[in-house]
XYZ file of C-alpha atoms in Angstrom:
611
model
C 20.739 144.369 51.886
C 22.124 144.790 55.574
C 18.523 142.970 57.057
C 18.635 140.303 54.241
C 22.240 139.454 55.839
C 20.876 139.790 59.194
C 17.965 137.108 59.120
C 19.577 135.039 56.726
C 22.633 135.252 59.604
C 19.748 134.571 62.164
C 18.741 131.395 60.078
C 21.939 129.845 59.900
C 22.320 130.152 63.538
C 19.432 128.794 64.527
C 20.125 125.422 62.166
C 23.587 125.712 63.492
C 22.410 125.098 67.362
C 20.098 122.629 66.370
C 22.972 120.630 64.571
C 24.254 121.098 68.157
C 21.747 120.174 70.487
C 21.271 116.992 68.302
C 24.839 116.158 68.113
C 24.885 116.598 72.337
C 21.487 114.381 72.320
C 23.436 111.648 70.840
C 26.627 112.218 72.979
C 24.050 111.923 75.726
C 21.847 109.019 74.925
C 24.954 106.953 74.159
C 26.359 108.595 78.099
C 23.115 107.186 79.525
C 23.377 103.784 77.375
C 26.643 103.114 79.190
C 25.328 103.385 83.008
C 24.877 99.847 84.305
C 24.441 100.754 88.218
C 21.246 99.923 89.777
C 19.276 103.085 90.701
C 16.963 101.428 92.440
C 15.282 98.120 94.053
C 13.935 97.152 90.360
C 15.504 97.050 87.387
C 13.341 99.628 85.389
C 13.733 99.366 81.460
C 11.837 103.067 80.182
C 11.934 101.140 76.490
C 9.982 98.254 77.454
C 8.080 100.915 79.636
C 7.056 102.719 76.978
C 5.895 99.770 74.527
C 3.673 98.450 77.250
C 1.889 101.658 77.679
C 3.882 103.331 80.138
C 3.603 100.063 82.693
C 5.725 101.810 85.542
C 7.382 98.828 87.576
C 8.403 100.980 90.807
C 6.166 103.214 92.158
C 9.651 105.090 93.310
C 10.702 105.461 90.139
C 7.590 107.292 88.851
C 8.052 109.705 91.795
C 11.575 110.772 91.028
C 10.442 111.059 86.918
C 8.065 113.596 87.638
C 8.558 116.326 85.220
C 7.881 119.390 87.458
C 10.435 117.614 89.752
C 13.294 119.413 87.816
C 16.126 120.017 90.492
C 15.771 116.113 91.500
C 19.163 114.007 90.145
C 18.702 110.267 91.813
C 17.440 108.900 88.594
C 21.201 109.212 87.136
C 25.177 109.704 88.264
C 26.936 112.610 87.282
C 28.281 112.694 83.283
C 31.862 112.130 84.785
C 30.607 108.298 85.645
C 28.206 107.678 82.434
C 30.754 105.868 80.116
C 34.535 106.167 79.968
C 36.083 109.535 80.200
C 39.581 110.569 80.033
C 40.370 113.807 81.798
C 41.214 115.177 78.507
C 38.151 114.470 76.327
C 36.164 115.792 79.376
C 37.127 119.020 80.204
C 37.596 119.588 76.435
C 33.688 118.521 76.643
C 33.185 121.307 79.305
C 35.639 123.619 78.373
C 33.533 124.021 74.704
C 30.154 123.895 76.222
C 31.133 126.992 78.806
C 33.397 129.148 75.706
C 30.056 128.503 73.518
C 27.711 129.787 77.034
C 29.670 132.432 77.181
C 29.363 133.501 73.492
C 26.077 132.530 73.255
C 25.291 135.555 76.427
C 27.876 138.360 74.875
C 25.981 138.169 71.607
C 22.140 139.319 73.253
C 23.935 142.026 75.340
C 25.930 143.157 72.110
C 22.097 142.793 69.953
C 20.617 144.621 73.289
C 22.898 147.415 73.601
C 22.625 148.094 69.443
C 18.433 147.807 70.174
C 18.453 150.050 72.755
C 20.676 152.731 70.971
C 19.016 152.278 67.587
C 15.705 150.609 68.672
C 13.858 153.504 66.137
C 15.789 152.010 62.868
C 15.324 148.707 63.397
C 12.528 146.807 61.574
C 10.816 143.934 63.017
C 11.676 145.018 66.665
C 9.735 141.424 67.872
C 11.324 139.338 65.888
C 14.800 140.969 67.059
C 13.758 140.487 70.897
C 12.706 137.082 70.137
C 16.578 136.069 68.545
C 17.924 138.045 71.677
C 15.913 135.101 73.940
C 16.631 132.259 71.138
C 20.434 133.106 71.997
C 20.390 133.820 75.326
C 18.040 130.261 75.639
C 20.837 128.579 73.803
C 23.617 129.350 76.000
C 21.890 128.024 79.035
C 21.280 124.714 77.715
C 24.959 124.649 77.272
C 25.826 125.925 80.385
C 23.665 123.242 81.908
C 25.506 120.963 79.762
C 28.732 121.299 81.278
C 27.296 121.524 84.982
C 25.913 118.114 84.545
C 29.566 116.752 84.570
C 29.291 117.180 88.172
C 25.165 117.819 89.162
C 23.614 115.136 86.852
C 20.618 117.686 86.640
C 18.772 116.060 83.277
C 15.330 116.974 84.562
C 16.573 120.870 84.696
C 18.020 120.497 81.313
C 15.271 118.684 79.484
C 12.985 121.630 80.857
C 15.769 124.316 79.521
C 15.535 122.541 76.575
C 11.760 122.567 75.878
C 11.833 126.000 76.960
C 14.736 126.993 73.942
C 13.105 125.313 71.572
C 9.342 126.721 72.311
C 11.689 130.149 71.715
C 13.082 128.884 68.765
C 9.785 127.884 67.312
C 8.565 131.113 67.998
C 11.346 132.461 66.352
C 10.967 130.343 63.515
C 7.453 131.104 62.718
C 8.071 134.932 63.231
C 10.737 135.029 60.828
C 8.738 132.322 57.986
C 5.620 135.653 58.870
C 8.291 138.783 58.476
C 10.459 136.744 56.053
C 8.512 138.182 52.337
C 8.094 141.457 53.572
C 11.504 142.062 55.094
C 12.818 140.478 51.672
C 10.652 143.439 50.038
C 11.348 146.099 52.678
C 13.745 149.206 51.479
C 14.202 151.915 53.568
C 14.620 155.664 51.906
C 18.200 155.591 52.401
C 18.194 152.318 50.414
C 15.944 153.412 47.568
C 17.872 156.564 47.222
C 21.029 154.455 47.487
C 19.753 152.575 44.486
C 19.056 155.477 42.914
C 22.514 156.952 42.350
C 24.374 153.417 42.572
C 21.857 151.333 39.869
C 24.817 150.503 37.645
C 26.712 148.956 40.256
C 23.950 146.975 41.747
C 23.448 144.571 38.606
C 26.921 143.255 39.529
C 26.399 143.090 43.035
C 23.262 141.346 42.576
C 25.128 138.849 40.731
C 27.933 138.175 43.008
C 25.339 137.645 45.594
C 23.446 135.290 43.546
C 26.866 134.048 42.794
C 27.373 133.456 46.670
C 23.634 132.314 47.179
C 24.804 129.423 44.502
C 27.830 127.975 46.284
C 25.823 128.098 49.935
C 23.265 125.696 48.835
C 26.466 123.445 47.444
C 28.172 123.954 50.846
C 24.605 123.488 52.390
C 23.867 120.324 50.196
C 27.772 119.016 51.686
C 26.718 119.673 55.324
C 23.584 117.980 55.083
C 25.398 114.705 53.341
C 28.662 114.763 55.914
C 25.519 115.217 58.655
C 23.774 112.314 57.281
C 27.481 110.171 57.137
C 27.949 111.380 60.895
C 24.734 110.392 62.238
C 25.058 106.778 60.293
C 28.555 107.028 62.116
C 27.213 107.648 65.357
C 24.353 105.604 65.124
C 26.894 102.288 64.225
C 28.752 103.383 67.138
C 25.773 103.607 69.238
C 25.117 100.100 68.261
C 28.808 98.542 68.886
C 29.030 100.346 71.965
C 25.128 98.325 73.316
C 27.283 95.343 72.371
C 29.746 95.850 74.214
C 27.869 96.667 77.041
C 25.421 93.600 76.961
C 28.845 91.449 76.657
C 29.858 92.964 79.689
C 26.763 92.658 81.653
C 26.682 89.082 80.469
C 30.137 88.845 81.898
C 29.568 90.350 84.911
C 26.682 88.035 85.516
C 28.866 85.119 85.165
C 31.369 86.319 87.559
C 29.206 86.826 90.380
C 27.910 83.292 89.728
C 30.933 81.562 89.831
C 32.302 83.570 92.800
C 28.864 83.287 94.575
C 28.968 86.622 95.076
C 25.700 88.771 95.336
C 24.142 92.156 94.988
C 22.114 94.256 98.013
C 20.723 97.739 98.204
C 18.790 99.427 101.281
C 16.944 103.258 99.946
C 17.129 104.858 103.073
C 14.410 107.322 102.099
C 11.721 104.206 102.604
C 13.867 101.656 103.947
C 12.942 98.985 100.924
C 15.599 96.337 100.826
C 16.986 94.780 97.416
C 18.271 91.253 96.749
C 20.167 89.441 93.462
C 19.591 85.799 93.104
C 22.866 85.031 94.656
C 21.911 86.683 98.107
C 18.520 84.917 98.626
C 20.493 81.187 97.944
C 22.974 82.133 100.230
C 20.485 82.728 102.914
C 18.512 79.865 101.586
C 15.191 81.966 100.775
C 12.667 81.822 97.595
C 14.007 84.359 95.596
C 11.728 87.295 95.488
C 10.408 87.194 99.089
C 10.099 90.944 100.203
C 12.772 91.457 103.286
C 12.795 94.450 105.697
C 16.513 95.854 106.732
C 15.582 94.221 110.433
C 14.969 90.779 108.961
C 18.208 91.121 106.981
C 20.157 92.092 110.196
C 18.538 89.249 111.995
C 19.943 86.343 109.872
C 23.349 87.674 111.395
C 24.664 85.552 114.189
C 23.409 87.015 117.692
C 27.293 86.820 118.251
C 28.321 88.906 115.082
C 25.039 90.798 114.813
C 26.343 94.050 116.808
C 28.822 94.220 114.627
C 26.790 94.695 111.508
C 24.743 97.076 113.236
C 27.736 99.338 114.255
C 28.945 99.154 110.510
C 25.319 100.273 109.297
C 24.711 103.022 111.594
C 28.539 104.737 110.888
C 28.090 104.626 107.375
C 24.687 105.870 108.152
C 25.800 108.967 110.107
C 29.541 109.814 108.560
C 29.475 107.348 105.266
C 31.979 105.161 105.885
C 31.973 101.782 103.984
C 32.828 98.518 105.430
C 34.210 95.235 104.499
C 33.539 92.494 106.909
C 33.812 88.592 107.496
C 30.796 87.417 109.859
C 28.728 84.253 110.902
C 25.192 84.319 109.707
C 22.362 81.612 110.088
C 20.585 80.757 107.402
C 16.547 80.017 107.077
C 17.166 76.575 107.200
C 18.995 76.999 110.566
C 22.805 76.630 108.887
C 25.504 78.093 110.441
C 27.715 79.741 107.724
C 30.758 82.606 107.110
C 30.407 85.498 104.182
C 31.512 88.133 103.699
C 29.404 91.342 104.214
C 30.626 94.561 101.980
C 29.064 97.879 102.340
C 29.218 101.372 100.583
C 27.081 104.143 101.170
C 25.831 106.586 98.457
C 26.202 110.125 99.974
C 24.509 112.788 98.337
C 24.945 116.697 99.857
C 26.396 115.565 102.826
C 23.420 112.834 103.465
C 23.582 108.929 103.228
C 20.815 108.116 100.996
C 21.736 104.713 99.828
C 23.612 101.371 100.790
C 24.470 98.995 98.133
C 26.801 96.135 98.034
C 28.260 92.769 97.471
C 27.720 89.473 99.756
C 29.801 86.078 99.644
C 29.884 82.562 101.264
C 33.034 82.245 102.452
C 32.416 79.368 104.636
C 34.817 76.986 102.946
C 38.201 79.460 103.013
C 37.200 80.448 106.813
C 37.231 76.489 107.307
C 40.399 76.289 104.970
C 42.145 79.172 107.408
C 40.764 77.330 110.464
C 42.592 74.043 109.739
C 46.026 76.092 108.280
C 46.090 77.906 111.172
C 45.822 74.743 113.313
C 48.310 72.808 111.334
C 50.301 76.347 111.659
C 50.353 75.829 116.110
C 51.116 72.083 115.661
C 53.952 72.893 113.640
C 55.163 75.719 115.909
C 54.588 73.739 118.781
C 56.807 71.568 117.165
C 59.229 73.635 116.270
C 59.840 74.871 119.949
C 60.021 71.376 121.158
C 62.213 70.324 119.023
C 64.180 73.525 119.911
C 64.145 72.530 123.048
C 65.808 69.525 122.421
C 68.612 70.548 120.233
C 69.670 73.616 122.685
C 69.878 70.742 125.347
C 71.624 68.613 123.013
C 74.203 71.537 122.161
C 74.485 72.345 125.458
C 75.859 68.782 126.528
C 77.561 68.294 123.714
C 79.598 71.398 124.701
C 80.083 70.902 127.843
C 81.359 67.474 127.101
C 83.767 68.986 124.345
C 85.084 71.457 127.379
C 85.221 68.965 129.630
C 86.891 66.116 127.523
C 89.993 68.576 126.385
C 90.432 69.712 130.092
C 90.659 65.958 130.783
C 92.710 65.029 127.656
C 95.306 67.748 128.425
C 97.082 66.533 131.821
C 97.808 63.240 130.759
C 98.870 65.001 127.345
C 101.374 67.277 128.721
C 102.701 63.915 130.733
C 102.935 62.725 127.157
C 104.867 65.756 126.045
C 107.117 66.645 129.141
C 108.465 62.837 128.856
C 108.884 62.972 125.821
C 111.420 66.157 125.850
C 112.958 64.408 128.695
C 114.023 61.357 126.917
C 114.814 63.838 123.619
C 117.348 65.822 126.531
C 118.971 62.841 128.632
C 118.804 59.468 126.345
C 118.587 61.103 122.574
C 122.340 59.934 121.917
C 121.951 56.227 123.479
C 118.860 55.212 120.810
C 119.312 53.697 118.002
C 117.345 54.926 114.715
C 114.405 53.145 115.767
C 113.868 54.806 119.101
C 115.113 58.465 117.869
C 111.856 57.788 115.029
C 109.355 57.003 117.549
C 110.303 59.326 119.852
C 109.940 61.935 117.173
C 107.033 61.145 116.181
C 105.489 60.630 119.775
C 106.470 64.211 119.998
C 104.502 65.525 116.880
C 101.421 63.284 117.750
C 101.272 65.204 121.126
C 101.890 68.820 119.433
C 98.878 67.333 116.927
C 96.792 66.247 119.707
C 97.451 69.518 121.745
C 95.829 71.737 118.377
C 93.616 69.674 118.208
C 92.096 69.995 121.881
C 92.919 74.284 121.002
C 90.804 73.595 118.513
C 87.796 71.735 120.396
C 87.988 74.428 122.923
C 87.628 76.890 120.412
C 84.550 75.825 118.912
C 82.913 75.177 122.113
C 83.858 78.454 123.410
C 82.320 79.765 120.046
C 79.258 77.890 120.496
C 78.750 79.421 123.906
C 79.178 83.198 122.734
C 76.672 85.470 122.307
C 76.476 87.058 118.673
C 76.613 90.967 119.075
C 76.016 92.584 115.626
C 77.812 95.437 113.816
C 79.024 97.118 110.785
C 82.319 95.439 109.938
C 84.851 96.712 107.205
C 85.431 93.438 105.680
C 88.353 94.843 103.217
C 90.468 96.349 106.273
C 89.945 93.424 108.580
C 90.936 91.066 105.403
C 94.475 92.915 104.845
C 94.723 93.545 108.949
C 94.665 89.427 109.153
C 97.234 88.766 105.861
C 100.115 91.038 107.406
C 99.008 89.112 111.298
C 99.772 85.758 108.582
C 102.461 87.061 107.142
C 102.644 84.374 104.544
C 105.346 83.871 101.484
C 106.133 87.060 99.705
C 105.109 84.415 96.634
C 101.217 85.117 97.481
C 99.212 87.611 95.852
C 95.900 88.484 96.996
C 92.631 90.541 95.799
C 90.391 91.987 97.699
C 87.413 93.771 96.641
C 87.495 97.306 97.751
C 84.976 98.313 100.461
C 83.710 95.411 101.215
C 81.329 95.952 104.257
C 79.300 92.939 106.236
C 77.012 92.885 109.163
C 78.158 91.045 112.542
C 80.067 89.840 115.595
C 83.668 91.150 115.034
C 84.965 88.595 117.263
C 83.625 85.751 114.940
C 83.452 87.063 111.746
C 87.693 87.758 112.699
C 88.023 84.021 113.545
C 85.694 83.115 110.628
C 88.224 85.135 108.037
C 91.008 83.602 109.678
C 90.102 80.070 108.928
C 88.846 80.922 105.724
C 92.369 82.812 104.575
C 94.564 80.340 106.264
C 92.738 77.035 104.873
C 93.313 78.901 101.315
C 97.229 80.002 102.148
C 97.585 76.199 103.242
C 96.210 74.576 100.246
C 97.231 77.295 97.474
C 101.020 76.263 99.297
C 102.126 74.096 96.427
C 101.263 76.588 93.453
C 104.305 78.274 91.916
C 102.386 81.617 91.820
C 99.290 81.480 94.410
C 96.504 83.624 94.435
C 94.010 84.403 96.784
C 90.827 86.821 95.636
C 87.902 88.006 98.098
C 85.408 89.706 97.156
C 81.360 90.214 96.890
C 79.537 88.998 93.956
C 75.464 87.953 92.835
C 74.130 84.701 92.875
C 71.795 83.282 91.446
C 68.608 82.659 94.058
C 71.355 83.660 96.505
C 71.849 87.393 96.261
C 74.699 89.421 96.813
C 77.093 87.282 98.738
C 80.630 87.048 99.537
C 83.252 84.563 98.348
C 87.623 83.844 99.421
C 88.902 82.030 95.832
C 92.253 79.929 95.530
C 94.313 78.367 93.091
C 95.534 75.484 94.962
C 95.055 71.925 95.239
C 91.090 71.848 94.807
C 88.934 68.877 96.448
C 86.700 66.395 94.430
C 83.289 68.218 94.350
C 81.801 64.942 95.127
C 82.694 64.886 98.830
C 82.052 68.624 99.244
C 79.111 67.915 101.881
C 82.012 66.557 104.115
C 83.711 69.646 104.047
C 81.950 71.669 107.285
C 82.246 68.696 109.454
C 84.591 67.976 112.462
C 87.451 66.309 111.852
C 86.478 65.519 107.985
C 89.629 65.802 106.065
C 89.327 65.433 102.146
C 93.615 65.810 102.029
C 95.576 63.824 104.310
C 97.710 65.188 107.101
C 101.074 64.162 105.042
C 100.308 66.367 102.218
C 98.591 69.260 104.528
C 98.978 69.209 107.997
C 95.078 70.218 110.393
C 92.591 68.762 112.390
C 89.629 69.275 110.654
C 88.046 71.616 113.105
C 88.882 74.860 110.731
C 85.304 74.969 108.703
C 83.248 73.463 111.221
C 84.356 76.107 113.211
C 83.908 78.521 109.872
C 80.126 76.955 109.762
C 79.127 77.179 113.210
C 80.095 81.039 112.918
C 77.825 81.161 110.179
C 74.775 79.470 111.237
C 75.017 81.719 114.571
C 74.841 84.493 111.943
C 71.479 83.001 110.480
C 73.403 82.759 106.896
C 74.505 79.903 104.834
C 78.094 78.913 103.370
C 78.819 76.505 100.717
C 81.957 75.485 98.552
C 83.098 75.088 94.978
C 85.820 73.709 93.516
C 88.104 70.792 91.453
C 91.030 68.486 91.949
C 94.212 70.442 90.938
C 91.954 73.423 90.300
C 91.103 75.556 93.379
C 88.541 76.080 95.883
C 85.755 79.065 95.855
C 83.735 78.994 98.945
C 80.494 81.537 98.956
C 78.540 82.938 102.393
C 76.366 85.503 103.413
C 75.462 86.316 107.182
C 71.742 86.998 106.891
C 69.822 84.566 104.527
């Protein structure tokens, strides 16, 4: 009974693995279906191959198939690049192939260790040795299997594989030879077993027939879900070539309408390959043979170094490159492309350089002219620089020098004018007291206004010395300088922080608060809010909001310009040098200020300091 079990155990095995190995064929074959990288100078189809009576169409693919050749792996990548592998399907992959190695060598020590102990009771002492090899076979071809994820050794495994099944063969036949005899074999032990338990063994008999009955069911279900799987796999198999000739088809049409082509140099015999693509850019019949120093030589003697140097580093340390050159054509054209290199390094040793090439004369002659237009326009740029700082600079020095002129004959102006108001007030008539008065305010006016003028110039002429400014405390510091009517109320956003000149933003703040205390003046219950909010296309930027009289939205361009005045001076007194002032700060700054705002309705005006 016991060596019934034990070669009908054997049996099952042994169809088990090859359910295995056929299963990992297929995983394989589709793997190998998937890889689309040249290997070598020729595209080399072993299908086609094989129909024509093993035509071989590189000699240096022959070499590298040699079967006795097992350790060599340049005919394919590793199993990590065949196909699309996520890090969890892989090393689930390799994690079950090595758990399976493993079992497959603890079960011939276990079977060696009972042989060697009990070697004189056990029948058939061959076919036991040759299930010990079967096993241990086995696990190598799965421990191969998983090492292939990283050393694409296929030759190595195909030979493990002939060798395990030559040993399962073997094993095969020996057990079909042992198989009617062991089923007849009894021991003395047994027979006298059967002796004293005969009663019992009818039943047992039965429940083993029993058993015998529902493995050829279960056996008839594998065999049927074996057959679905395999039409499974095989529909797969056939989606997935698909797929892949959809993408090669796409690939093809991408290089063409890039103009981009394909190259390969095989170190080992310095053969050089060419697509399509890279014999029309250098303007050869496709399929003329090339040597690497004719392909260096189409290089421009000016750029040709260069390509050298690139070849002989990734040569020696495998470094790629990526490189825009001049090359002459066969047809004596001067052109650009764009040479891009990778080595294939295997152990340490460059064996391979593949890569793409591109005519990229028309975007080097595209960048040529931009970058011309580019100087022009700089060039331009400075001059007209130039121009304006000269401009700036006279119209300064004309402002300074027009209010130093305007202000002796204005205090004239104003010192006769308090002399008349002291000594010959009481002896004019209503008339003369009017004009007087109003000679008087017209040189107070005039004498802001030249404050003014000098102010701006003097801002014009300052140098802008940046800094981190507490907006919020320099706000309040400038209301209680003000001190306006107790009937304002004012907001001001809390830590408000801004980059700058002190000196101007403090000037810049003071305009800003004081042109919305002047025009918020006629409101019953004024408010003022500043604070920092986001803008559309603008950023974060700051903004000083009033309540007051408003301006008509459709002069708002007039606003930042000397002595423009949207309100006249009898309803709010100024000269109209305030936000010119406020804008000059802000251009110096290199940031932008504009206003919002509606008859009757309040003003908003935004800025920022660095646009």
């Amino acid at each position: 009974m016991f060596k019934r079990l034990f070669y009908i155990t054997m049996l099952i095995l042994i169809a088990t693995h090859c359910w295995g190995q056929l299963e990992s064929k297929a995983i394989i074959c589709s793997t190998n279906q998937q890889i689309e990288a040249p290997l070598t100078a020729d595209v080399f189809n072993y299908d086609e191959a094989s129909q024509l009576g093993s035509k071989i169409v590189n000699p240096a693919i022959a070499e590298n198939n040699s079967l006795f050749n097992v350790l060599d792996t340049s005919l394919w990548p590793a199993r990590w690049n065949c196909g699309i592998w996520t890090p969890a399907h892989g090393w689930l992959y390799i994690s079950s192939d090595l758990a399976i190695w493993l079992a497959y060598f603890a079960i011939p020590f276990i079977l060696a260790f009972f042989y060697y102990r009990r070697q004189s009771e056990i029948p058939f002492k061959t076919v036991f040795i040759l299930f010990i090899g079967f096993i241990v076979a086995c696990g190598l071809t799965h421990l191969i299997d998983a090492i292939i994820f990283w050393w694409p050794a296929y030759k190595l495994s195909a030979m493990l594989r002939f060798g395990t099944a030559l040993i399962s063969w073997t094993t095969v036949i020996a057990l079909v030879k042992v198989l009617p005899e062991a089923m007849e074999f009894k021991s003395p032990r047994y027979l006298q077993d059967q002796v004293d338990i005969r009663t019992s063994e009818l039943k047992i008999s039965n429940a083993k027939l029993q058993e015998r009955i529902e493995a050829e069911v279960k056996l008839k279900k594998m065999n049927t879900e074996l057959l679905e799987k395999i039409s499974k796999q095989n529909e797969e198999l056939i989606a997935k070539n698909k797929n892949l000739a959809q993408l090669h088809e796409l690939f093809a049409s991408v290089q063409s309408a890039a103009e981009m082509g394909i190259w390969e140099v095989n170190l080992d015999d310095n053969s050089v390959y060419w697509s399509d693509a890279v014999y029309k850019i250098h303007e050869i019949e496709i399929g003329t043979p090339i040597s690497v120093e004719q392909a260096i030589n189409f290089y421009h003697p000016d750029y040709r170094n260069i390509i050298e140097q690139a070849v002989n580093k990734a040569i020696s340390d495998g470094t790629g490159w990526d490189l825009e050159l001049k090359l002459v054509t066969n047809s004596n054209r001067e052109i650009w492309v764009r040479a891009i290199g990778m080595p294939v390094v295997v152990e340490g040793k460059t064996i391979l350089l593949r890569g793409l090439f591109q005519d990229i004369t028309d975007k080097i002659l595209i960048d040529k002219k931009k970058q011309e237009i580019n100087e022009l326009l700089e060039k331009k740029v400075k001059q007209r620089t130039i121009e304006l700082e000269s401009i700036n600079k006279e119209l300064n020095a004309f402002s300074y020098s027009v209010s130093h002129d305007l202000r002796s004959p204005l205090r004239s102006i104003s010192g006769f004018s308090q002399a008349l108001k002291e000594d010959y007030f009481d002896q004019l008539d209503a008339s003369g007291k009017n004009y007087l008065e109003r000679i008087s305010n017209a040189a107070i006016r005039m004498g802001k206004l030249i404050d003014d003028l000098l102010n701006l110039s003097r801002i014009s002429r300052s140098d802008v010395v940046k800094e981190q400014i507490n907006l919020t405390k320099l706000c309040k510091k400038i209301i209680n300088e003000t001190l306006p009517d107790p009937k304002y109320k004012f907001k001001i956003g809390a830590n408000l922080t801004v980059t700058g000149d002190i000196k101007l933003i403090k000037i810049m703040m003071e305009n800003l608060i004081g042109n919305a205390i002047k025009y918020s003046s006629k409101v019953d219950q004024p408010l003022i809010e500043i604070g920092e909010q986001v803008v559309e296309n603008k950023g974060e930027i700051f903004f000083i909001k009033d309540n007051g009289a408003g301006f008509d939205h459709e002069y708002s361009g007039k606003l930042f310009g000397a002595f423009q005045r949207l309100h006249s001076a009898e309803e709010f007194e100024g000269t109209g040098i305030g936000l010119a002032t406020v804008k000059r700060i802000v251009n110096m700054h290199g940031g932008s200020i504009w206003a919002e705002g509606s008859i009757n309705n309040g003003a908003t005006f935004y800025f920022n300091l660095n646009d």
